[in-house]
Backbone as numpy.savetxt, mean C-alpha at the origin, in Angstrom:
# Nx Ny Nz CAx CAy CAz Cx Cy Cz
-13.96 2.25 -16.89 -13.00 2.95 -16.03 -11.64 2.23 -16.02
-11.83 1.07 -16.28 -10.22 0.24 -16.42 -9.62 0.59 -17.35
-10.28 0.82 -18.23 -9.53 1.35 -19.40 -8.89 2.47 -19.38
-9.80 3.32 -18.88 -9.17 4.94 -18.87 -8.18 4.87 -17.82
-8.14 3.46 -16.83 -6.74 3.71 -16.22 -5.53 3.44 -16.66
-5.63 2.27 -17.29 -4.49 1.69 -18.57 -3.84 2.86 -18.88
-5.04 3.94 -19.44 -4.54 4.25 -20.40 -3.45 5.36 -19.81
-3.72 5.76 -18.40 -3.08 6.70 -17.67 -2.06 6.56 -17.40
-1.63 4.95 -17.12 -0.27 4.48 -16.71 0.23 4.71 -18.22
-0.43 4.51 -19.17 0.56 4.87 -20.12 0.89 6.24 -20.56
0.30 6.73 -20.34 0.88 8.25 -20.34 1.61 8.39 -19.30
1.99 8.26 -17.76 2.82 8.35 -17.41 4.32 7.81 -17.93
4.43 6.67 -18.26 5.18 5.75 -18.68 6.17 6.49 -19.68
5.25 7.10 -20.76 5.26 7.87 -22.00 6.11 9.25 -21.34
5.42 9.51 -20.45 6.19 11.07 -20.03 7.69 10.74 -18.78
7.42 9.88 -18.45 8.40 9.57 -17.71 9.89 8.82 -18.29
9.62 8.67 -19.92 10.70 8.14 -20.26 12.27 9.02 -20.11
12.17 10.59 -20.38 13.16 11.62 -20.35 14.04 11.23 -18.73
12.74 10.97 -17.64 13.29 11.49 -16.21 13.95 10.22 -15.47
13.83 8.62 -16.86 14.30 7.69 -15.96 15.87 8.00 -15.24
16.48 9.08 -15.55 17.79 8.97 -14.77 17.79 9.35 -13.92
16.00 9.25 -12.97 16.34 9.83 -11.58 16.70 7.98 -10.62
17.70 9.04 -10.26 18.25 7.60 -8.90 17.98 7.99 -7.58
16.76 6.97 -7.33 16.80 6.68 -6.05 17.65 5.88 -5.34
18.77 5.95 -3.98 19.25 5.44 -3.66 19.62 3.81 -3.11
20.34 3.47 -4.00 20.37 1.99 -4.22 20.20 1.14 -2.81
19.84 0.61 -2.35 19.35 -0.29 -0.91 18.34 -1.29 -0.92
18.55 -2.09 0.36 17.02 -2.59 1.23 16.74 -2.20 2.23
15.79 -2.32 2.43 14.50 -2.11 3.65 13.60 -3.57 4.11
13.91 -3.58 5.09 13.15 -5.12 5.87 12.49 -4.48 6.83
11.40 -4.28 6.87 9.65 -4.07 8.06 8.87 -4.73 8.65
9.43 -5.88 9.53 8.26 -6.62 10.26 7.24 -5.59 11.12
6.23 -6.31 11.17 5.43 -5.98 11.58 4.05 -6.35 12.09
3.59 -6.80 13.55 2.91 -7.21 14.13 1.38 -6.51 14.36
0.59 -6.93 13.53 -1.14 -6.16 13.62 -2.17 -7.16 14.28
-2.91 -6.54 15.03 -3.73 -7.00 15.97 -4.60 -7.73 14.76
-4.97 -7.48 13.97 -5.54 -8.40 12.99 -5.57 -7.62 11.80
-5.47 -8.44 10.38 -5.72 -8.53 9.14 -6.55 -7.45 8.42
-5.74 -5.92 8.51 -7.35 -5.01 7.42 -6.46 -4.85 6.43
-7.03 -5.24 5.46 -6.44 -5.06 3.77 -6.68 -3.25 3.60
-6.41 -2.90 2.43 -6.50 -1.28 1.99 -7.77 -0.92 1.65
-8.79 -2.04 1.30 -9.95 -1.94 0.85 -11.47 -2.25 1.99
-11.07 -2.35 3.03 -11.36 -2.57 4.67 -11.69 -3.75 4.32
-11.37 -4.85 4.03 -11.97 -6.14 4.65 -10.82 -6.73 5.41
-11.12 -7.05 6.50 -10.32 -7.60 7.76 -10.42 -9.41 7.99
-9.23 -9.69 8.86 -9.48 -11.29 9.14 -8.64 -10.86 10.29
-9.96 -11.72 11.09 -10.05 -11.12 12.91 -8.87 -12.23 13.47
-7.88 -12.31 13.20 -6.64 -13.00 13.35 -5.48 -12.10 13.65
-4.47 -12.05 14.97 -3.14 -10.95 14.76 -2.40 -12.13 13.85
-1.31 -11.19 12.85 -0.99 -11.30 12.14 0.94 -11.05 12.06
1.54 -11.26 11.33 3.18 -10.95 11.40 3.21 -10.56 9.77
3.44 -9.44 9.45 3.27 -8.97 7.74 4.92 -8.52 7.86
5.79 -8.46 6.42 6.74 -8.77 6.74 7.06 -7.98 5.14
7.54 -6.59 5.26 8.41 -6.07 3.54 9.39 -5.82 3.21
10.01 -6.74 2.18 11.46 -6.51 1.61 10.93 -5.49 0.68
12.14 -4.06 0.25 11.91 -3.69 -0.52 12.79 -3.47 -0.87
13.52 -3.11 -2.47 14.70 -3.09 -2.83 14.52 -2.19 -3.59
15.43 -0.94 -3.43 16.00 0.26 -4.36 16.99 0.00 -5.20
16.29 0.03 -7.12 17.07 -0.04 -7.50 17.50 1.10 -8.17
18.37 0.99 -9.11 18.97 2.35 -9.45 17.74 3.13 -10.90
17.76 4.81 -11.10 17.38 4.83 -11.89 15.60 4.88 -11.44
15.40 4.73 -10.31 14.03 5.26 -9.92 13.21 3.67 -9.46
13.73 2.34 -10.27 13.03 1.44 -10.19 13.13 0.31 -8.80
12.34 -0.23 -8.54 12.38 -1.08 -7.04 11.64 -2.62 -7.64
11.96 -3.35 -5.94 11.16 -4.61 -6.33 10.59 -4.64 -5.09
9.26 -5.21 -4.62 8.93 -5.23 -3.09 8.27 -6.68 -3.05
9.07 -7.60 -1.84 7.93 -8.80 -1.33 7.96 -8.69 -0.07
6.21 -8.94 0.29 5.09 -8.24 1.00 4.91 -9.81 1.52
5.11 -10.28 2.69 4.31 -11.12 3.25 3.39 -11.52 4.47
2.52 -11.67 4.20 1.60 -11.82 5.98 1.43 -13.70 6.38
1.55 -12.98 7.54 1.19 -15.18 8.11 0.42 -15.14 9.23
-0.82 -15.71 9.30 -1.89 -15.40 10.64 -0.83 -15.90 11.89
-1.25 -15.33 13.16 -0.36 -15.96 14.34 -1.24 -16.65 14.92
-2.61 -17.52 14.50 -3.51 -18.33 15.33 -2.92 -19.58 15.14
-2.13 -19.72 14.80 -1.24 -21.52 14.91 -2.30 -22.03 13.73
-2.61 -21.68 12.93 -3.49 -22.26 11.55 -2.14 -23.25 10.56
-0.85 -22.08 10.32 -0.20 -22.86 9.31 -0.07 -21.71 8.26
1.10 -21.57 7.84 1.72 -20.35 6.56 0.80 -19.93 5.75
-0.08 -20.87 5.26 -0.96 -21.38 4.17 -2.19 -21.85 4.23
-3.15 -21.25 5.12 -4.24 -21.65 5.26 -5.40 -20.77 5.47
-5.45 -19.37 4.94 -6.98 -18.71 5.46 -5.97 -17.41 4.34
-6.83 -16.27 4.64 -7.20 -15.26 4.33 -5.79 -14.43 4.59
-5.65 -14.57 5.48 -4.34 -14.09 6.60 -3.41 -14.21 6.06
-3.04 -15.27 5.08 -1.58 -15.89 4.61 -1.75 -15.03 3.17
-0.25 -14.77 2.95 -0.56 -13.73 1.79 1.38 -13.83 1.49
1.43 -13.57 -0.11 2.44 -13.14 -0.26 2.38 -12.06 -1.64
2.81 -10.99 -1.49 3.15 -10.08 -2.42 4.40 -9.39 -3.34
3.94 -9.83 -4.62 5.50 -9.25 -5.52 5.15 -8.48 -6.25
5.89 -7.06 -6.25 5.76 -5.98 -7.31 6.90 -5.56 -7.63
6.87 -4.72 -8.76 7.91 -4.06 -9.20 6.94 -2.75 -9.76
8.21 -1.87 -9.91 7.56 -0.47 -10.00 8.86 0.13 -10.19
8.14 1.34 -10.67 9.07 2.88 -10.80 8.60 4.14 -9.87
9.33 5.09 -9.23 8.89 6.31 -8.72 9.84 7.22 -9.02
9.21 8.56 -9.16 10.30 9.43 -9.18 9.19 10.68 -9.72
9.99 11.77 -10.03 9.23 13.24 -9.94 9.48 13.04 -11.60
8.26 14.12 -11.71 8.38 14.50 -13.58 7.39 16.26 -13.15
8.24 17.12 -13.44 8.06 18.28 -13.12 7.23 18.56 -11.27
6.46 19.04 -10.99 6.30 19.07 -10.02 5.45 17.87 -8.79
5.31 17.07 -9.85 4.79 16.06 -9.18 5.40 14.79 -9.18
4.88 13.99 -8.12 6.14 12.41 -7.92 4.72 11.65 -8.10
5.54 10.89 -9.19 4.76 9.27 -9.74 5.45 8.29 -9.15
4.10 7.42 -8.79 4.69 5.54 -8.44 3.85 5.03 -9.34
4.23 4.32 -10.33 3.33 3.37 -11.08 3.91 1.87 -10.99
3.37 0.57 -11.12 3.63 -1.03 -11.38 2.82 -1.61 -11.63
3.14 -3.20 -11.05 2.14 -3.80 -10.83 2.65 -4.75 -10.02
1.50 -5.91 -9.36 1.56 -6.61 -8.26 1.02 -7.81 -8.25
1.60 -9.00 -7.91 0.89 -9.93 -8.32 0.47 -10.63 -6.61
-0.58 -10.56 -6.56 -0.87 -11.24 -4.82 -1.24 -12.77 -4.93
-0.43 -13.30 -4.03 -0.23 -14.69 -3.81 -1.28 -15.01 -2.57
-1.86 -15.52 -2.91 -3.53 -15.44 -1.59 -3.63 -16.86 -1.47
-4.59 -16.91 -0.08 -4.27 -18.06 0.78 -3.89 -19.29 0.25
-4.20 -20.19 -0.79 -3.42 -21.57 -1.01 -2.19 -21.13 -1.53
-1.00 -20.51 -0.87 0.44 -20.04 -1.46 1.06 -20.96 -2.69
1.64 -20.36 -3.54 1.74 -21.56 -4.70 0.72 -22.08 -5.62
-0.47 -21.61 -5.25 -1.37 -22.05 -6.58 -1.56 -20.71 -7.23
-2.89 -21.10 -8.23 -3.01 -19.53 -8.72 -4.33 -19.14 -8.43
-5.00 -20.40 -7.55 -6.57 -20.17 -7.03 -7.11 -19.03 -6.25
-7.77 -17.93 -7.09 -7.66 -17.02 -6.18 -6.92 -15.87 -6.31
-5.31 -16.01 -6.66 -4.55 -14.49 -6.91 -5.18 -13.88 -8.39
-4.39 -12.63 -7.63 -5.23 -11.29 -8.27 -3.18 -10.34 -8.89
-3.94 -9.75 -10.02 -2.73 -9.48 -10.42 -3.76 -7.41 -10.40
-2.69 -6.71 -9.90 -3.21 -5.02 -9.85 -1.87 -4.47 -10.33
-1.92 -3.99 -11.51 -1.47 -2.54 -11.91 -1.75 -1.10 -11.04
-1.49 -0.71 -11.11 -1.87 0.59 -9.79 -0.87 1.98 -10.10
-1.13 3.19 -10.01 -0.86 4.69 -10.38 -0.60 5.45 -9.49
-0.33 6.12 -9.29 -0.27 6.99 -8.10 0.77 8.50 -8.61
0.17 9.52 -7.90 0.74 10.57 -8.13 0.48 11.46 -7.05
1.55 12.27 -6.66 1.58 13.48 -5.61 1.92 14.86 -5.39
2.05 15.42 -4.69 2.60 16.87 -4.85 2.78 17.38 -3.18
3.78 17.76 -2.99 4.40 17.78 -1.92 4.35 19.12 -1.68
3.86 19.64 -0.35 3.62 20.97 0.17 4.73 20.95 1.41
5.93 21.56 1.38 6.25 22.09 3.11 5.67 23.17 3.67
4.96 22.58 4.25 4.22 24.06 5.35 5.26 24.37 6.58
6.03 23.89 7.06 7.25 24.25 8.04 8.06 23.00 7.61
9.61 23.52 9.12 10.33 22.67 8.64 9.96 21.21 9.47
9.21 21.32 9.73 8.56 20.47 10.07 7.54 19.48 9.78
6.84 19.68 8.98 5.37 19.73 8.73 5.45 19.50 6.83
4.96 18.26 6.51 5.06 18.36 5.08 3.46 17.91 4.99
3.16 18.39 3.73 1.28 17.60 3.77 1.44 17.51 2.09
0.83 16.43 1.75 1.03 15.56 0.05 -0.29 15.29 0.05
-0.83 15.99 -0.80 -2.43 15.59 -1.20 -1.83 14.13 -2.56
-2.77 13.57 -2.58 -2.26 12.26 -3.79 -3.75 11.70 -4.39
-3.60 11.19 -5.64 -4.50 10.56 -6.14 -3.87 9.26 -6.26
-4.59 7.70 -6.18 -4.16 6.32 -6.37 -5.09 5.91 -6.82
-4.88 4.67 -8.35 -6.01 4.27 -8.88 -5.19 2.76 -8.91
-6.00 1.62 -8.47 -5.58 0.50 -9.00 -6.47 -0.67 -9.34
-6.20 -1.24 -10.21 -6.44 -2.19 -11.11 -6.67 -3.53 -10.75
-7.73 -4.12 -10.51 -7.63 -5.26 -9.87 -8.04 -6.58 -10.99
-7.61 -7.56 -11.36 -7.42 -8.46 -12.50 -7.53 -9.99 -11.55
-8.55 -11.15 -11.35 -8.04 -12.09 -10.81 -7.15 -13.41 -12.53
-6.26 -13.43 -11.53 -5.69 -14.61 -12.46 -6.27 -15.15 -13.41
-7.21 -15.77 -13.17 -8.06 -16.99 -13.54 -9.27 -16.51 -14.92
-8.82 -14.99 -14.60 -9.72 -14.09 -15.57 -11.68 -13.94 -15.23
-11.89 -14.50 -13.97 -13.15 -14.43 -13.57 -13.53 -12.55 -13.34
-14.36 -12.14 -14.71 -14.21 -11.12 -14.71 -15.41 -9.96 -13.81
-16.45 -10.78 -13.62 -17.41 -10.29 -12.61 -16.52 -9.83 -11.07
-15.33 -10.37 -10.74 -14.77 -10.11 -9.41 -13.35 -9.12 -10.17
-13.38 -8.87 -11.36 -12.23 -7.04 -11.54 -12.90 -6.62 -11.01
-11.75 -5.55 -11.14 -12.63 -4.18 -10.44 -11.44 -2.80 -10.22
-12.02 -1.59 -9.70 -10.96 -0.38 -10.00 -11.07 -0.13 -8.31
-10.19 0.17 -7.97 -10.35 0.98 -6.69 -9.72 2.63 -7.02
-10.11 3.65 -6.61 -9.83 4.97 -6.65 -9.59 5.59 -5.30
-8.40 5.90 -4.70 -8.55 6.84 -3.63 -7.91 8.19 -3.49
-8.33 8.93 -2.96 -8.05 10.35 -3.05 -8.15 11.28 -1.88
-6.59 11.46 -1.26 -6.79 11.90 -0.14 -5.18 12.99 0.04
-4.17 12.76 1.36 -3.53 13.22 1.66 -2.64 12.51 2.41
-1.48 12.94 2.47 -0.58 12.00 3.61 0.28 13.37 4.32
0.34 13.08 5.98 1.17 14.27 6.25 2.21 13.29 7.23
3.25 14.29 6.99 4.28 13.97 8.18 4.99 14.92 8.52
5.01 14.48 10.40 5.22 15.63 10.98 6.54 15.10 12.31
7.54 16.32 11.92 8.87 15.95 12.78 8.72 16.71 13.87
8.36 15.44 14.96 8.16 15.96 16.70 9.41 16.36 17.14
10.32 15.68 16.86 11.56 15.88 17.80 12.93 15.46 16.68
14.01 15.23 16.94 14.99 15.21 15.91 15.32 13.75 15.53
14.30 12.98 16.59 14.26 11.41 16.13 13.22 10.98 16.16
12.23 11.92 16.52 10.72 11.36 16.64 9.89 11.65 15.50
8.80 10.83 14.69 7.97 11.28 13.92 6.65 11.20 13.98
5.39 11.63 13.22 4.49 11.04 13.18 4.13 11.00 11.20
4.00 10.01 11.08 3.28 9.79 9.65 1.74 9.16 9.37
1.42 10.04 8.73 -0.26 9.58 8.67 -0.62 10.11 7.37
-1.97 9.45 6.69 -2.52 8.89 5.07 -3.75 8.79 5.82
-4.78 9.77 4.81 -6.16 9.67 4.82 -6.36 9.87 3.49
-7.40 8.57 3.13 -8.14 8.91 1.95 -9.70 8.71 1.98
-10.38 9.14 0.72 -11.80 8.40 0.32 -11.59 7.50 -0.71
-12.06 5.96 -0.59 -11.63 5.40 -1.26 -13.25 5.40 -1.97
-12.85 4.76 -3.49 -14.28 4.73 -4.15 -13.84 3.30 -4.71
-14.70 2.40 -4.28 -14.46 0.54 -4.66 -15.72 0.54 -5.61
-15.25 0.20 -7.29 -16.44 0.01 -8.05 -16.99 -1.73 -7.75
-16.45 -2.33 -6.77 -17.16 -3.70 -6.52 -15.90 -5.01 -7.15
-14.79 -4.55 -6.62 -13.71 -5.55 -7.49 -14.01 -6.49 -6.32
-13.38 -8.10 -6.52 -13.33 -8.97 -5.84 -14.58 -9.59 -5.21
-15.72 -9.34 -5.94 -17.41 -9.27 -5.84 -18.00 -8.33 -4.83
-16.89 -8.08 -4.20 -17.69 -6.85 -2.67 -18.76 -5.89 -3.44
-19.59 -5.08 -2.60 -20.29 -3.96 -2.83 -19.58 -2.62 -3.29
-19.82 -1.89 -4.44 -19.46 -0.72 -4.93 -20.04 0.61 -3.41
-18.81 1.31 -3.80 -19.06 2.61 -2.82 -18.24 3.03 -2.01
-18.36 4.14 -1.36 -17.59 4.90 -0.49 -16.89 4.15 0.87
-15.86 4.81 1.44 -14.75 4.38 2.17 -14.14 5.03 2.69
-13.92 5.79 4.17 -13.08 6.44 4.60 -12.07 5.12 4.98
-10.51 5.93 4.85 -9.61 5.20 5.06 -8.08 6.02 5.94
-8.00 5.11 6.75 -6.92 6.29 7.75 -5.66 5.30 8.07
-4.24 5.83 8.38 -3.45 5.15 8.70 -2.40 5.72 9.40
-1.67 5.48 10.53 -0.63 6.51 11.15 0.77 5.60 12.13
1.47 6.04 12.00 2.41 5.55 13.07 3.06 6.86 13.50
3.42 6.37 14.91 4.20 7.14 15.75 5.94 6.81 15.45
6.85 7.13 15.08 8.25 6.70 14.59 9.55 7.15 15.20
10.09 6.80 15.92 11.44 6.61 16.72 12.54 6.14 15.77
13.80 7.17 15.60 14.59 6.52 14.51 15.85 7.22 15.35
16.02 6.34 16.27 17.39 6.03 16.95 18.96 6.16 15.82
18.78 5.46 14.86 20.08 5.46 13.67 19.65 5.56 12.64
20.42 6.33 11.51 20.24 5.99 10.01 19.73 4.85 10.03
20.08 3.82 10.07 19.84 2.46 9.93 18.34 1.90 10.22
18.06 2.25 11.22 16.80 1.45 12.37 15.61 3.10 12.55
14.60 2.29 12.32 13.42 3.06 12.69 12.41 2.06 13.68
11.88 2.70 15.00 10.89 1.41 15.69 9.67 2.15 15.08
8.89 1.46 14.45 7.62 2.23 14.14 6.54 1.71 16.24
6.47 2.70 17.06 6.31 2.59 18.44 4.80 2.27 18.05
4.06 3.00 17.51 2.45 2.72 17.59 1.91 3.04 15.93
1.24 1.58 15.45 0.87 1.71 14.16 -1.00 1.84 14.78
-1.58 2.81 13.42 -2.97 2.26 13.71 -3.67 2.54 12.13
-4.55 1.40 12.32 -5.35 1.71 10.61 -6.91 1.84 10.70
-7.51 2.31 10.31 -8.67 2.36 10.31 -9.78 2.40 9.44
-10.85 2.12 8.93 -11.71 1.29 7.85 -13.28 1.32 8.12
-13.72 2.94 7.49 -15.19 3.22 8.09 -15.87 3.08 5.89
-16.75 2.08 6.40 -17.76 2.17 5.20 -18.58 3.60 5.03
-18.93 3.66 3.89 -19.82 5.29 4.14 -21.22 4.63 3.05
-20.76 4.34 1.85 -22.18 3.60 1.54 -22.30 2.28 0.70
-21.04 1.37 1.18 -21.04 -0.11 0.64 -22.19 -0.83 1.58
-22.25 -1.71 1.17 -23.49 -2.95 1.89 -23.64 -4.43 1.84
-22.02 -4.56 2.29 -21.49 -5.82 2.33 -20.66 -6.34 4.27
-20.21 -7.04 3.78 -19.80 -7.48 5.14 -18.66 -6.28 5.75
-18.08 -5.85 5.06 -17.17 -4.62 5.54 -18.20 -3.95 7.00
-17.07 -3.36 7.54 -17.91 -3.03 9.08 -16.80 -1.79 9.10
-17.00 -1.08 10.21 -15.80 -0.38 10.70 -14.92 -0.66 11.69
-14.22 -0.72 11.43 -12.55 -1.23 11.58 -11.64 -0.86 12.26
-10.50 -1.08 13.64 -9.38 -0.40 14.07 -8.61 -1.67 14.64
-7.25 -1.10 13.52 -6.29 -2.20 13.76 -4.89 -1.65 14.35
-4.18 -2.06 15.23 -2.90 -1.85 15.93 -2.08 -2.53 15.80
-0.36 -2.00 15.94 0.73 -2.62 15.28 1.49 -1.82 15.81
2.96 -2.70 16.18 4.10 -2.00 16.28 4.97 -3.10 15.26
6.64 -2.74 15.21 7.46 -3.05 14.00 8.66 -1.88 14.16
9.62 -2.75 13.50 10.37 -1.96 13.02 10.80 -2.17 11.43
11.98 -0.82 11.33 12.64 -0.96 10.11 13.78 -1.03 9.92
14.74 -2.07 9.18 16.20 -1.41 8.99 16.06 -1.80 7.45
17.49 -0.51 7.26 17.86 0.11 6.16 19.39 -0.86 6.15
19.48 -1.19 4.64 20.97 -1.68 4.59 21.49 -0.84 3.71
């Protein structure tokens, strides 16, 4: 299955060469953000609140750079557990006929920061299709496949994750939002966990006072196993944050 994902990013890659002159608007974006504790995308959690923290940079021509960082708030130290994390990717997005691609890759900097003990490098795909059901009301069914590689090449802990779901967002008021992402995730067992099913949910409530500033008012994530058989449990994590735009 890794393979046949390779091989997908390269066909996007391949078809997306005509449309690189789409420009996304050149900027940053800075997102702190405070979670009652640690759930990764793949539900494993570290029962620690946390301060996760994303630069992301629009560059021209569709392409970006994003660093992703978390730091436990139990007075442990930047660099010491599960909690501490730093993330660098680069990527492309943009539409190629009716659908919008994000493809990259990512290299995760995991708990001893600065070594390579442990990080995991993921390529990852993604594709969507955007429905307005009002002017209000948008709903994006999406497929995401990513690639999980540890550094060190310990190949019993690759692995593919697949999820396949929807994201909707919905305009309450002329500054108010709600955004929310449900998928089924399918984990073939990357990072040694148990292979299998995954409901996966995510939403904030969004206040955007200025162009500039968004308060994300109420984040929540959520992380129900359906037939893994590992330490994963079911999961609900809370967060508020904001965003500014430069």
């Amino acid at each position: 299955m890794r393979k046949m994902g390779l091989r997908l990013v390269a066909l996007v890659l391949l078809l997306a060469g005509p449309n690189l002159v789409y420009a996304g608007e050149p900027g940053l974006t800075i997102s702190p953000r405070v979670w009652s504790q640690y759930l990764g995308s793949t539900g494993a959690v570290v029962k620690t609140p946390v301060l996760q923290t994303d630069f992301f940079i629009q560059l021209p021509r569709g392409f970006y750079g994003d660093v992703w960082h978390s730091v436990g708030l139990d007075g442990s130290g930047p660099s010491s557990g599960f909690d501490d994390e730093v993330d660098y990717t680069l990527g492309w997005s943009g539409p190629i006929g009716a659908l919008t691609f994000d493809l990259g890759a990512a290299y995760f900097d995991l708990v001893n920061l600065g070594t390579i003990r442990g990080d995991v490098i993921q390529p990852y795909f993604e594709t969507r299709y955007d429905f307005r059901l009002t002017e209000a009301h948008t709903l994006s069914p999406y497929l995401r496949l990513e690639l999980a590689y540890p550094v060190k090449g310990d190949t019993p802990n690759a692995g593919v994750h697949l999820f396949g779901g929807a994201q909707h967002n919905w305009k309450i008021a002329p500054a108010f939002a709600v955004a929310q992402r449900a998928a089924l995730l399918y984990d073939d067992g990357a990072y040694g966990l148990d292979n299998g099913l995954l409901v996966q949910y995510g939403g904030d409530l969004q206040w955007t006072p200025t162009a500039a500033l968004t308060l994300n008012l109420f984040s929540l994530k959520i992380s129900v196993p359906l037939t893994v058989d590992d330490a994963r449990k079911s999961e609900a994590v809370f967060g508020v944050g904001l965003t500014f735009r430069y």
